mmCIF file of C-alpha atoms in Angstrom:
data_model
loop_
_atom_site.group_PDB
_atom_site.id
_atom_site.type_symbol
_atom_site.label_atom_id
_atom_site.label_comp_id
_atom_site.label_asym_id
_atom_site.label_seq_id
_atom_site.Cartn_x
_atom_site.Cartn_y
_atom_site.Cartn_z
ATOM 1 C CA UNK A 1 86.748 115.633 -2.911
ATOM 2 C CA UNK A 2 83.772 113.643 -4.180
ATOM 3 C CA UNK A 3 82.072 111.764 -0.318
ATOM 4 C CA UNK A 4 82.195 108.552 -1.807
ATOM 5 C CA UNK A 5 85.911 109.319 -1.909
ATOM 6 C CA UNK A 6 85.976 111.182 1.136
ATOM 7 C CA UNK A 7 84.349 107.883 3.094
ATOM 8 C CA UNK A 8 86.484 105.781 1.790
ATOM 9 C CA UNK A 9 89.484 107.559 2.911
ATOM 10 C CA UNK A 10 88.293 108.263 6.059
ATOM 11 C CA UNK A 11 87.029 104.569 6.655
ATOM 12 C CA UNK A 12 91.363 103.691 5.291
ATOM 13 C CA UNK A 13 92.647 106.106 8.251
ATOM 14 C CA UNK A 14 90.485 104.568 10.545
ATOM 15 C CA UNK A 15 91.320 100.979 9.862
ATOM 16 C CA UNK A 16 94.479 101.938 10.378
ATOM 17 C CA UNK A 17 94.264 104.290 13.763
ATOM 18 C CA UNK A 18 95.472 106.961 12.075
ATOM 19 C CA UNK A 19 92.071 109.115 13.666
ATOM 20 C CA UNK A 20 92.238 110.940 16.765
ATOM 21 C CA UNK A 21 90.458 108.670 19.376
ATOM 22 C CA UNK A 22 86.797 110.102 19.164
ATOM 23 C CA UNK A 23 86.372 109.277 15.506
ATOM 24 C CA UNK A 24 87.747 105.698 15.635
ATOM 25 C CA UNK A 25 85.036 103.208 15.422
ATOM 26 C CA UNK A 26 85.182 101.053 18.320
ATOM 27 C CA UNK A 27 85.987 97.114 16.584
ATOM 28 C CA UNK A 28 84.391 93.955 16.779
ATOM 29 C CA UNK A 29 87.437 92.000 18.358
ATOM 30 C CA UNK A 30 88.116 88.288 18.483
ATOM 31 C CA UNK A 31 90.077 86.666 21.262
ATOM 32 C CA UNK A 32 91.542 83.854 21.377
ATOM 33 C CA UNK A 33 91.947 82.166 24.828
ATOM 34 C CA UNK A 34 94.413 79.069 24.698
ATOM 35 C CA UNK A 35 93.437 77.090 27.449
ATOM 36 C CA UNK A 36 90.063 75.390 28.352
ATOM 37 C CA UNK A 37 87.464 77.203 29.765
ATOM 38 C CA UNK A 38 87.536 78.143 33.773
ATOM 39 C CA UNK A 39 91.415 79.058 34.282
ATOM 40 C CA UNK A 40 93.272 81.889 34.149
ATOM 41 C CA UNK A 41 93.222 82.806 31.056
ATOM 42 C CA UNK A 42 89.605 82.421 30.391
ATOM 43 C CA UNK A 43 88.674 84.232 33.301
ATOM 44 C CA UNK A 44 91.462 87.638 32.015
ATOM 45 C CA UNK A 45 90.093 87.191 28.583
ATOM 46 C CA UNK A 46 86.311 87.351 29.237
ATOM 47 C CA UNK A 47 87.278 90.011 32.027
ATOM 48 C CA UNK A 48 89.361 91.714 29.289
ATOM 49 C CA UNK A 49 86.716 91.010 26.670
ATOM 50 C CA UNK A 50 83.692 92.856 28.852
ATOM 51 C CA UNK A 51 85.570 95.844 29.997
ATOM 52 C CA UNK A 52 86.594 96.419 26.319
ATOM 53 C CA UNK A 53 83.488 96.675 25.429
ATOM 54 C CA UNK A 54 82.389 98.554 28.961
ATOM 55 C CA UNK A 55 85.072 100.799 28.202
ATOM 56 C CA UNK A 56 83.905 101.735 24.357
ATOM 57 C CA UNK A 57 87.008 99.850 22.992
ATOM 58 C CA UNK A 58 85.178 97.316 21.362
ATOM 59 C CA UNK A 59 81.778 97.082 19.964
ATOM 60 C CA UNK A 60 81.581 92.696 20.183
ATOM 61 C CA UNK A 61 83.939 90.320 21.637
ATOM 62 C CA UNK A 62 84.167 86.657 20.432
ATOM 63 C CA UNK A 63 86.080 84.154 22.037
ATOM 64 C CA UNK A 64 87.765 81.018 21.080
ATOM 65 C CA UNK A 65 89.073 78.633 23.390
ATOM 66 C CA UNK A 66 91.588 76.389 22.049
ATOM 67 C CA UNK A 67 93.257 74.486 25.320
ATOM 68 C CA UNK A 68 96.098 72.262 24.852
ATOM 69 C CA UNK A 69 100.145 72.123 25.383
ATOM 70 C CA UNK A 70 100.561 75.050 27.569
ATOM 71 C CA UNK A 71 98.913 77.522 25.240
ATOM 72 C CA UNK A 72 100.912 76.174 22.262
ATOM 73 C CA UNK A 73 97.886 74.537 20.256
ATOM 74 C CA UNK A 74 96.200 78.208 20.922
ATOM 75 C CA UNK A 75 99.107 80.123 19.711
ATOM 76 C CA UNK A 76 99.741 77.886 16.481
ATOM 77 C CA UNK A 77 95.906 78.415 15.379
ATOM 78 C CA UNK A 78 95.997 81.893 16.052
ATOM 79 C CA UNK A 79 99.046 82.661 14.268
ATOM 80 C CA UNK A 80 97.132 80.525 10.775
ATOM 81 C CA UNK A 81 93.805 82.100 10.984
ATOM 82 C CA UNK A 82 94.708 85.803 11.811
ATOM 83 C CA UNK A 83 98.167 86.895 10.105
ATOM 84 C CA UNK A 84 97.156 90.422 9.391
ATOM 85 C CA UNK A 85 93.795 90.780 11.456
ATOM 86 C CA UNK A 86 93.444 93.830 13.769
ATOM 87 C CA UNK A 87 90.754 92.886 15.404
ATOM 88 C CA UNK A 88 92.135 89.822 16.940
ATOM 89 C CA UNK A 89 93.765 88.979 20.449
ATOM 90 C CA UNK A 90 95.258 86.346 22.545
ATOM 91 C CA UNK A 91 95.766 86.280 26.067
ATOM 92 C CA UNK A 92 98.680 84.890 27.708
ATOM 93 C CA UNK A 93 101.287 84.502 30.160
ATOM 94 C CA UNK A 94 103.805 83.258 31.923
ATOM 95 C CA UNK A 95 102.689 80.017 32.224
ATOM 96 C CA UNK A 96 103.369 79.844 27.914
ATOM 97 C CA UNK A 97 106.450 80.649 28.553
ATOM 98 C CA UNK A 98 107.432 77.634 30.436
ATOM 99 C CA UNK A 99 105.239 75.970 27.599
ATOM 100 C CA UNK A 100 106.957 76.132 25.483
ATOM 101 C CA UNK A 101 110.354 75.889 26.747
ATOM 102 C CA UNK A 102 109.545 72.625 27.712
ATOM 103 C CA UNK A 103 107.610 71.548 24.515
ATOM 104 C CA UNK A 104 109.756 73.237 21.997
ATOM 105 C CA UNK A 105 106.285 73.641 19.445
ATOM 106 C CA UNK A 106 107.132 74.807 15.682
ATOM 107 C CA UNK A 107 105.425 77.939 16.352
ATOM 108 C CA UNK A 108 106.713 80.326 19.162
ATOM 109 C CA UNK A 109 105.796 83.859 20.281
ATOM 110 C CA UNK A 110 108.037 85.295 17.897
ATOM 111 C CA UNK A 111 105.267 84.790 15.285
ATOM 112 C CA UNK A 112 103.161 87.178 16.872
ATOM 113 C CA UNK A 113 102.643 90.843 17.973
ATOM 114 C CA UNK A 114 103.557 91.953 21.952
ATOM 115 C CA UNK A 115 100.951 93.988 22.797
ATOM 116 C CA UNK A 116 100.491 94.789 26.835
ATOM 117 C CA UNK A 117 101.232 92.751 30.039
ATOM 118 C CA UNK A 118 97.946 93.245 32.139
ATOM 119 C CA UNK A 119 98.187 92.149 35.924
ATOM 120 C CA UNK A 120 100.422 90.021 38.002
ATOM 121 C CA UNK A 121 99.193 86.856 40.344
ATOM 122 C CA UNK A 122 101.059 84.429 42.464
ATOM 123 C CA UNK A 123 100.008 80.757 43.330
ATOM 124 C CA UNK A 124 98.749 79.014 46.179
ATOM 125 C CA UNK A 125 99.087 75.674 47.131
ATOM 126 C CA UNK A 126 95.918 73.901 48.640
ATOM 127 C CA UNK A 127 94.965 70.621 50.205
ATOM 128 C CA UNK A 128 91.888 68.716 49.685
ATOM 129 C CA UNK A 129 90.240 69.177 52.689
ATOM 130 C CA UNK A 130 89.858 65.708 53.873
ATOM 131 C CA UNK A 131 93.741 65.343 52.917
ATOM 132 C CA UNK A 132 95.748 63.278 56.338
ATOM 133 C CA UNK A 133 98.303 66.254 55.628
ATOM 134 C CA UNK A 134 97.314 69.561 56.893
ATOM 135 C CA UNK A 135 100.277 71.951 56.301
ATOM 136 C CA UNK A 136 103.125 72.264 53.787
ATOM 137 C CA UNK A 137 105.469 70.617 56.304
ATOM 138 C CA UNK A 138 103.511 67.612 56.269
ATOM 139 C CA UNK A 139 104.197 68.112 52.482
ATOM 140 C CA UNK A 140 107.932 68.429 52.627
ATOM 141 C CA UNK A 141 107.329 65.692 54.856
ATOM 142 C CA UNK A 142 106.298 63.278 52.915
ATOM 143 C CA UNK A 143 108.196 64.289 49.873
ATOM 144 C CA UNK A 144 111.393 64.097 51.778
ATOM 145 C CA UNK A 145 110.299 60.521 52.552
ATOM 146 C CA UNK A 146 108.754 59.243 48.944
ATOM 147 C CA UNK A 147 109.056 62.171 46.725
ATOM 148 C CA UNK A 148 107.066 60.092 44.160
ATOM 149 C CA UNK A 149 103.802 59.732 46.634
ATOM 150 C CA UNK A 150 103.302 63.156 46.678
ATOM 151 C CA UNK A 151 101.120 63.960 43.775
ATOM 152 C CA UNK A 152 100.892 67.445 42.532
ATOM 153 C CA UNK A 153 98.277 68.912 40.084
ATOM 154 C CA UNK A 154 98.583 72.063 38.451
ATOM 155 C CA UNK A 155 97.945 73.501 34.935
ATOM 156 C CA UNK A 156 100.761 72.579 32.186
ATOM 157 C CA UNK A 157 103.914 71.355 32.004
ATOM 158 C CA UNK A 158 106.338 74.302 32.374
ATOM 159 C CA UNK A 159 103.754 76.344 33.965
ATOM 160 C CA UNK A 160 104.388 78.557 37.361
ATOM 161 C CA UNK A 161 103.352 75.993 39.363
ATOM 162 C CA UNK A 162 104.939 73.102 38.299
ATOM 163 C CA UNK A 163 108.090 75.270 38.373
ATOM 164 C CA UNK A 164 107.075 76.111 41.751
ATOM 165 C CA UNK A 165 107.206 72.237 42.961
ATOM 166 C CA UNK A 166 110.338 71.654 41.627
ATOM 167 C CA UNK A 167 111.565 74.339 42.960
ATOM 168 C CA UNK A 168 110.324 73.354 46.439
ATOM 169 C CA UNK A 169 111.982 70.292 45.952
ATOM 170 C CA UNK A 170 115.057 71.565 45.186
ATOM 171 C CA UNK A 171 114.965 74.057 48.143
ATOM 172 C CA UNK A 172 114.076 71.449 50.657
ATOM 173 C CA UNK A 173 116.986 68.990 48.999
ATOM 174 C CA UNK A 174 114.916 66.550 47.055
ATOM 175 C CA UNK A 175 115.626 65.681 43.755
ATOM 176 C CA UNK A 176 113.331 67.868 41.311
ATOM 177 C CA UNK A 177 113.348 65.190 38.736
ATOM 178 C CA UNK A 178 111.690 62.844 41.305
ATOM 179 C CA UNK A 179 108.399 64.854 41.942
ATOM 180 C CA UNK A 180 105.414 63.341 40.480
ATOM 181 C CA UNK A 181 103.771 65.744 38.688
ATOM 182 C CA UNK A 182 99.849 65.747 36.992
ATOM 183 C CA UNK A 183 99.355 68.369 34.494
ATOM 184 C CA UNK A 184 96.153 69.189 33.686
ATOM 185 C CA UNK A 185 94.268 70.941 30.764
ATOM 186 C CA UNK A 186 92.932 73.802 32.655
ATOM 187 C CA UNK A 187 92.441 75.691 35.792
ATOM 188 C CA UNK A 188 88.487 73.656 35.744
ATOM 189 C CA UNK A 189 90.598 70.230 35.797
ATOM 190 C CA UNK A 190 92.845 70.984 38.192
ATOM 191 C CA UNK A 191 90.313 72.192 40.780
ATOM 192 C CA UNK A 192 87.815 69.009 40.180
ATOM 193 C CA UNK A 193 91.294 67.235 40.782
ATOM 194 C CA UNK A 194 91.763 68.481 44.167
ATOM 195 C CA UNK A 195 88.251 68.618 44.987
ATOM 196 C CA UNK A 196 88.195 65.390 44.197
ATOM 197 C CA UNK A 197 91.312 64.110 46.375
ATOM 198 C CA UNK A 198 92.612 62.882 43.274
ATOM 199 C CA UNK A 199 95.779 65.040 43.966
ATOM 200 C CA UNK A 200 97.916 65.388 47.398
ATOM 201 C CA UNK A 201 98.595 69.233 46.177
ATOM 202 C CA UNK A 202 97.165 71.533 44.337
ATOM 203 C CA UNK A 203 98.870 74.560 42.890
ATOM 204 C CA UNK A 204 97.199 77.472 40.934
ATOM 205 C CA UNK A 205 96.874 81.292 40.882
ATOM 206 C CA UNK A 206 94.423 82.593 44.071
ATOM 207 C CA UNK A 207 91.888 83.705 42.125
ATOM 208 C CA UNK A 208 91.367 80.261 40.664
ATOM 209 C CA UNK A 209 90.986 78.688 43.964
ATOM 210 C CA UNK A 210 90.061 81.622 46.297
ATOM 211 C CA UNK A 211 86.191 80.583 46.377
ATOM 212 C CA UNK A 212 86.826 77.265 47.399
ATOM 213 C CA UNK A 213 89.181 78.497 50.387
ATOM 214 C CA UNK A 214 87.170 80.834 51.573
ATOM 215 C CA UNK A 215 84.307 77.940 52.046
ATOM 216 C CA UNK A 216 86.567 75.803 53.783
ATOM 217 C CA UNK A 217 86.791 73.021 50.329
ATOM 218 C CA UNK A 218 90.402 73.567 49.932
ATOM 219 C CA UNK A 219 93.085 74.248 52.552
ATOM 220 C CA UNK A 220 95.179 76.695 51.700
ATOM 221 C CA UNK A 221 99.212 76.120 52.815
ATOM 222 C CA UNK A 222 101.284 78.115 51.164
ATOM 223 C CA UNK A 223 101.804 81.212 48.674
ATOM 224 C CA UNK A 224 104.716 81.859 46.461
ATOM 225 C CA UNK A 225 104.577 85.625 46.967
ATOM 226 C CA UNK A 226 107.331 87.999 48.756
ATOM 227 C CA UNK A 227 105.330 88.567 51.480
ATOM 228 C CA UNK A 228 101.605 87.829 52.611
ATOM 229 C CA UNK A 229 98.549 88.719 49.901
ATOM 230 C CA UNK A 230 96.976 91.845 50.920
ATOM 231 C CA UNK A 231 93.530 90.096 52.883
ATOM 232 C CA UNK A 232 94.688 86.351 52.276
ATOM 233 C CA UNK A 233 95.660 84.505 55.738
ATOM 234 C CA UNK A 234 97.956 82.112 54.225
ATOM 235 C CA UNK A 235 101.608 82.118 54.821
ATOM 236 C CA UNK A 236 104.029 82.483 52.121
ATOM 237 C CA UNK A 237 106.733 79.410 51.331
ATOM 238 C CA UNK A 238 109.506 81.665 52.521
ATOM 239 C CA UNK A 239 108.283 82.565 55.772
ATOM 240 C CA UNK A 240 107.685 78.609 56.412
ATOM 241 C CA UNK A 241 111.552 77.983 55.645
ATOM 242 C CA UNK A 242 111.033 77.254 52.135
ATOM 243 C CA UNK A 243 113.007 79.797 50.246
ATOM 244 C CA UNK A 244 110.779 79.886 47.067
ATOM 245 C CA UNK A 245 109.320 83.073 44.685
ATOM 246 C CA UNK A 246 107.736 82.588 41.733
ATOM 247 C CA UNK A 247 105.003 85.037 40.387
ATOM 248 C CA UNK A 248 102.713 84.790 37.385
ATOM 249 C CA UNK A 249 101.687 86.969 34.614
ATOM 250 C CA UNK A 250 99.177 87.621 31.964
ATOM 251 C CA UNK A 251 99.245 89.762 28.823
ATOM 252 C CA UNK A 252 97.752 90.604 25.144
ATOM 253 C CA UNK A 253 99.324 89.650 21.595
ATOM 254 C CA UNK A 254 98.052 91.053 18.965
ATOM 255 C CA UNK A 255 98.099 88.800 15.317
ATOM 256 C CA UNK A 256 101.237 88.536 13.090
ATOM 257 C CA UNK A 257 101.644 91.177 10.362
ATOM 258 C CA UNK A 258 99.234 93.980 11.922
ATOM 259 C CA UNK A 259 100.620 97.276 10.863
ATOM 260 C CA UNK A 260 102.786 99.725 13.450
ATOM 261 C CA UNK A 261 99.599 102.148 13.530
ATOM 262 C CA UNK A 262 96.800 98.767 14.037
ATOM 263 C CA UNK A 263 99.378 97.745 17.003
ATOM 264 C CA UNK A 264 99.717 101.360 18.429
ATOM 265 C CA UNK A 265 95.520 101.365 18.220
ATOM 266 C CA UNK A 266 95.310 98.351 20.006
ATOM 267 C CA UNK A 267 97.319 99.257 22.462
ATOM 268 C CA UNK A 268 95.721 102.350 22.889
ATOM 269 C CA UNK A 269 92.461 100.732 23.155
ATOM 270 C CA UNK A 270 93.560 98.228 26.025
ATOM 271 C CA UNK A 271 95.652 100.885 28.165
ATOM 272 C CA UNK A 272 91.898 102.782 27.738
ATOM 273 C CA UNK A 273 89.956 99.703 28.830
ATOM 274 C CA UNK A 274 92.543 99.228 31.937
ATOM 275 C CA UNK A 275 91.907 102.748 33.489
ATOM 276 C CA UNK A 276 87.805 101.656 33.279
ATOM 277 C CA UNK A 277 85.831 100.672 36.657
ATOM 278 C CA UNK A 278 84.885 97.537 34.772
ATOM 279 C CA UNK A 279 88.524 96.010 34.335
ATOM 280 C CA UNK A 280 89.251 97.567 38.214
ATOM 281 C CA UNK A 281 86.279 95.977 39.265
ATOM 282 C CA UNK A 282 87.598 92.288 38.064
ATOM 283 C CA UNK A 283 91.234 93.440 39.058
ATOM 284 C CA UNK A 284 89.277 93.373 42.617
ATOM 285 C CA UNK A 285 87.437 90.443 42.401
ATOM 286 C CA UNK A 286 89.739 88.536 41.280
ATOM 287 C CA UNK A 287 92.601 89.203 43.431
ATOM 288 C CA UNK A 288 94.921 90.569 40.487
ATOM 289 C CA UNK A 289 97.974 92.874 41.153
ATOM 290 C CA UNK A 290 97.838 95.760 38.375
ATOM 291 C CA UNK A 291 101.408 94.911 35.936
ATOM 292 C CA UNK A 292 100.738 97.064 32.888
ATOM 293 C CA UNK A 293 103.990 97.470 30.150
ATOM 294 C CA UNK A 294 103.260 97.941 26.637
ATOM 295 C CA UNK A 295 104.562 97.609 23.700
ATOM 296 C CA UNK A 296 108.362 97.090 22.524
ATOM 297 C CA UNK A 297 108.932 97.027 27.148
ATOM 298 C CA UNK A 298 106.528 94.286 26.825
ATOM 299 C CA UNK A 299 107.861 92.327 24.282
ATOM 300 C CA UNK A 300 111.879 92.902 26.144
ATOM 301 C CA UNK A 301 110.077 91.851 29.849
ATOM 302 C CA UNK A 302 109.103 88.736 27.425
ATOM 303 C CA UNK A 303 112.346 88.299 26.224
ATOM 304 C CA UNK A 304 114.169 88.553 29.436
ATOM 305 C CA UNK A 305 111.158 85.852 30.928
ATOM 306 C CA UNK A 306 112.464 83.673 28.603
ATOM 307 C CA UNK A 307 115.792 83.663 29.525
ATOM 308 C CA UNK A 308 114.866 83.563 33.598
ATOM 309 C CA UNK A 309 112.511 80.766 33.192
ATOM 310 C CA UNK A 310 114.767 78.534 31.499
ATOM 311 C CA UNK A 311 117.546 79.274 33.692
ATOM 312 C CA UNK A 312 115.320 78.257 36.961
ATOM 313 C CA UNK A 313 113.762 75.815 34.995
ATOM 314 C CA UNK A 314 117.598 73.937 33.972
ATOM 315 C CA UNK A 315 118.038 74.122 37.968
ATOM 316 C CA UNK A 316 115.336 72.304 39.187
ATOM 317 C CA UNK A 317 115.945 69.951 36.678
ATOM 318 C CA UNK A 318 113.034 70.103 34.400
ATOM 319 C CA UNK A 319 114.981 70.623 31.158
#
C-alpha cells in the first residue's frame, strides 16, 4: 500500500475508534454546558473537561454555556450545531429531566446520544443567615401558616429542588400547588439570591453551597439524602419528620448521529478519564458520590427517570 494511502486509512480507523487505545489520537472536544456559568453543571463540565485532558482523553476542551429553560435552550442548540460531531459533549442531569417534563420543548433527549451517568449529589436546603427562621421547622412553620410567604429559590422549574419543596409540602399536608416558588437561571443566581435574603429558602446540590456553610453565610437545615452526608453535620428531612428523598444526577450525551464505534470511543475515553486522580480529586472536592452507567444502562436509567419524575412530579401537583 502506497503511505499516502496507508495514512489515510489509518487516520479513517481512527476517526472512527476502530484503533486499539494507544494509537488513538486523543480529540479536541467541545462541551456544551446548558446552564449559566457557576452551577452544577458548569462546575462537572469544566471538572470533566480538565481531567479529560489530565487523563490523555482529550487534547483541548472548549466550552459553551448556553443557560436557559432547564437545560432545554442548551440541548436544542446542541442537537443543530453538532448532528454527527464526535468530538462534542453535553453535560446533564436530572434536573433536565424535570425540564423538560414541565416545559414540554420541541427538542427532547431522544435527539441525542446517552453516553455515561458520572456522579450522584443530593440537595441541601439553607437559610440566609440573618433569616428570623433558624431550622426547617420554623419552615414548615410558616408554610403551614401562609404557604405563599415562604419563598423558595432554586435552579429551574422541574429541577430536584423544586421537586423537593413540593414534595415537602405535600409530606407536611400543604397544598404543593400553593408554594411560591423562584426559579433561577443558575446555581450563581440562586446563591446571590440567598445571600442576598432575597429568598426564605434556598435549595441546591452541597457542593454548590458547601463554601458558604462552612463560613457560617448560609445555614444549612436540611438534606434530602437517606441518611447523613459522609462529613456534613446537617440533618436529613427524614430524620426531622419530613419523609422526603430526592437525589440528583449528572451525566454525558454525546451529539445525534455519531456512529456505534465514535459512541463506544467516547465512552471509552470518559470511563478512562473517571478512574484518573484528576476527576477523583474534584469527586472529593466537590462532595460528589461516584454513579457511573454507560451506555444503552444509561440511556434505560434515563428512561426509567423519566417515568419516576413525572410520576412524583403529578403528586405534588406540579403537572
Amino acid at each position: 500500500m502506497r503511505r499516502d494511502g496507508f495514512l489515510k486509512s489509518l487516520a479513517a480507523l481512527a476517526a472512527a475508534g476502530a484503533l486499539p487505545a494507544p494509537a488513538q489520537t486523543a480529540l479536541a472536544l467541545k462541551m456544551m454546558i446548558p446552564a449559566n456559568p457557576a452551577g452544577g453543571w458548569d462546575a462537572t463540565g469544566r471538572a470533566l473537561g480538565k481531567a479529560m485532558q489530565d487523563a490523555g482523553a482529550a487534547t483541548s476542551v472548549s466550552y459553551d454555556n448556553k443557560g436557559g429553560a432547564a437545560g432545554a435552550i442548551g440541548l436544542a442548540q446542541f442537537v443543530n450545531a453538532s448532528k454527527g460531531d464526535p468530538n462534542a459533549l453535553m453535560v446533564m442531569g436530572a434536573v433536565m429531566l424535570g425540564g423538560l417534563i414541565t416545559g414540554k420543548p420541541p427538542v427532547g433527549l431522544d435527539k441525542v446520544t446517552p453516553l455515561a451517568r458520572l456522579t450522584s449529589e443530593y440537595n441541601v436546603f439553607v437559610l440566609p443567615v440573618d433569616s428570623p427562621l433558624k431550622t426547617m421547622q420554623d419552615v414548615v412553620g410558616q408554610l403551614k401558616k401562609d404557604p405563599g410567604s415562604v419563598k423558595w429559590g432554586g435552579g429551574s422549574r422541574g429541577s430536584t429542588e423544586h421537586i423537593a419543596a413540593a414534595m415537602i409540602a405535600r409530606a407536611v399536608g400543604v397544598d404543593p400547588a400553593k408554594i411560591n416558588y423562584v426559579a433561577f437561571r443558575g446555581g450563581g443566581e440562586a446563591t446571590a439570591a440567598v445571600l442576598g435574603g432575597n429568598v426564605t429558602v434556598g435549595g441546591s446540590g452541597y457542593s454548590e453551597f458547601a463554601e458558604y456553610i462552612a463560613t457560617g453565610k448560609m445555614r444549612a437545615v436540611g438534606v434530602t439524602s437517606d441518611v447523613r452526608l459522609k462529613g456534613v453535620n446537617v440533618p436529613t428531612l427524614k430524620e426531622q419528620g419530613i419523609d422526603v428523598e430526592i437525589g440528583n444526577w449528572r451525566g454525558v450525551y454525546g451529539a445525534p448521529g455519531i456512529t456505534a464505534a465514535q459512541r463506544k470511543a467516547l465512552i471509552d475515553a470518559l470511563s478512562r478519564t473517571v478512574k484518573h486522580k484528576s476527576w477523583q480529586d474534584a469527586m472529593d472536592r466537590n462532595g460528589w458520590t461516584p454513579a457511573w452507567l454507560a451506555g444503552d444502562e444509561f440511556a434505560h436509567f434515563v428512561d426509567a427517570q423519566f417515568a419516576s419524575l413525572r410520576a412524583t412530579m403529578a403528586k405534588s401537583g406540579m403537572i
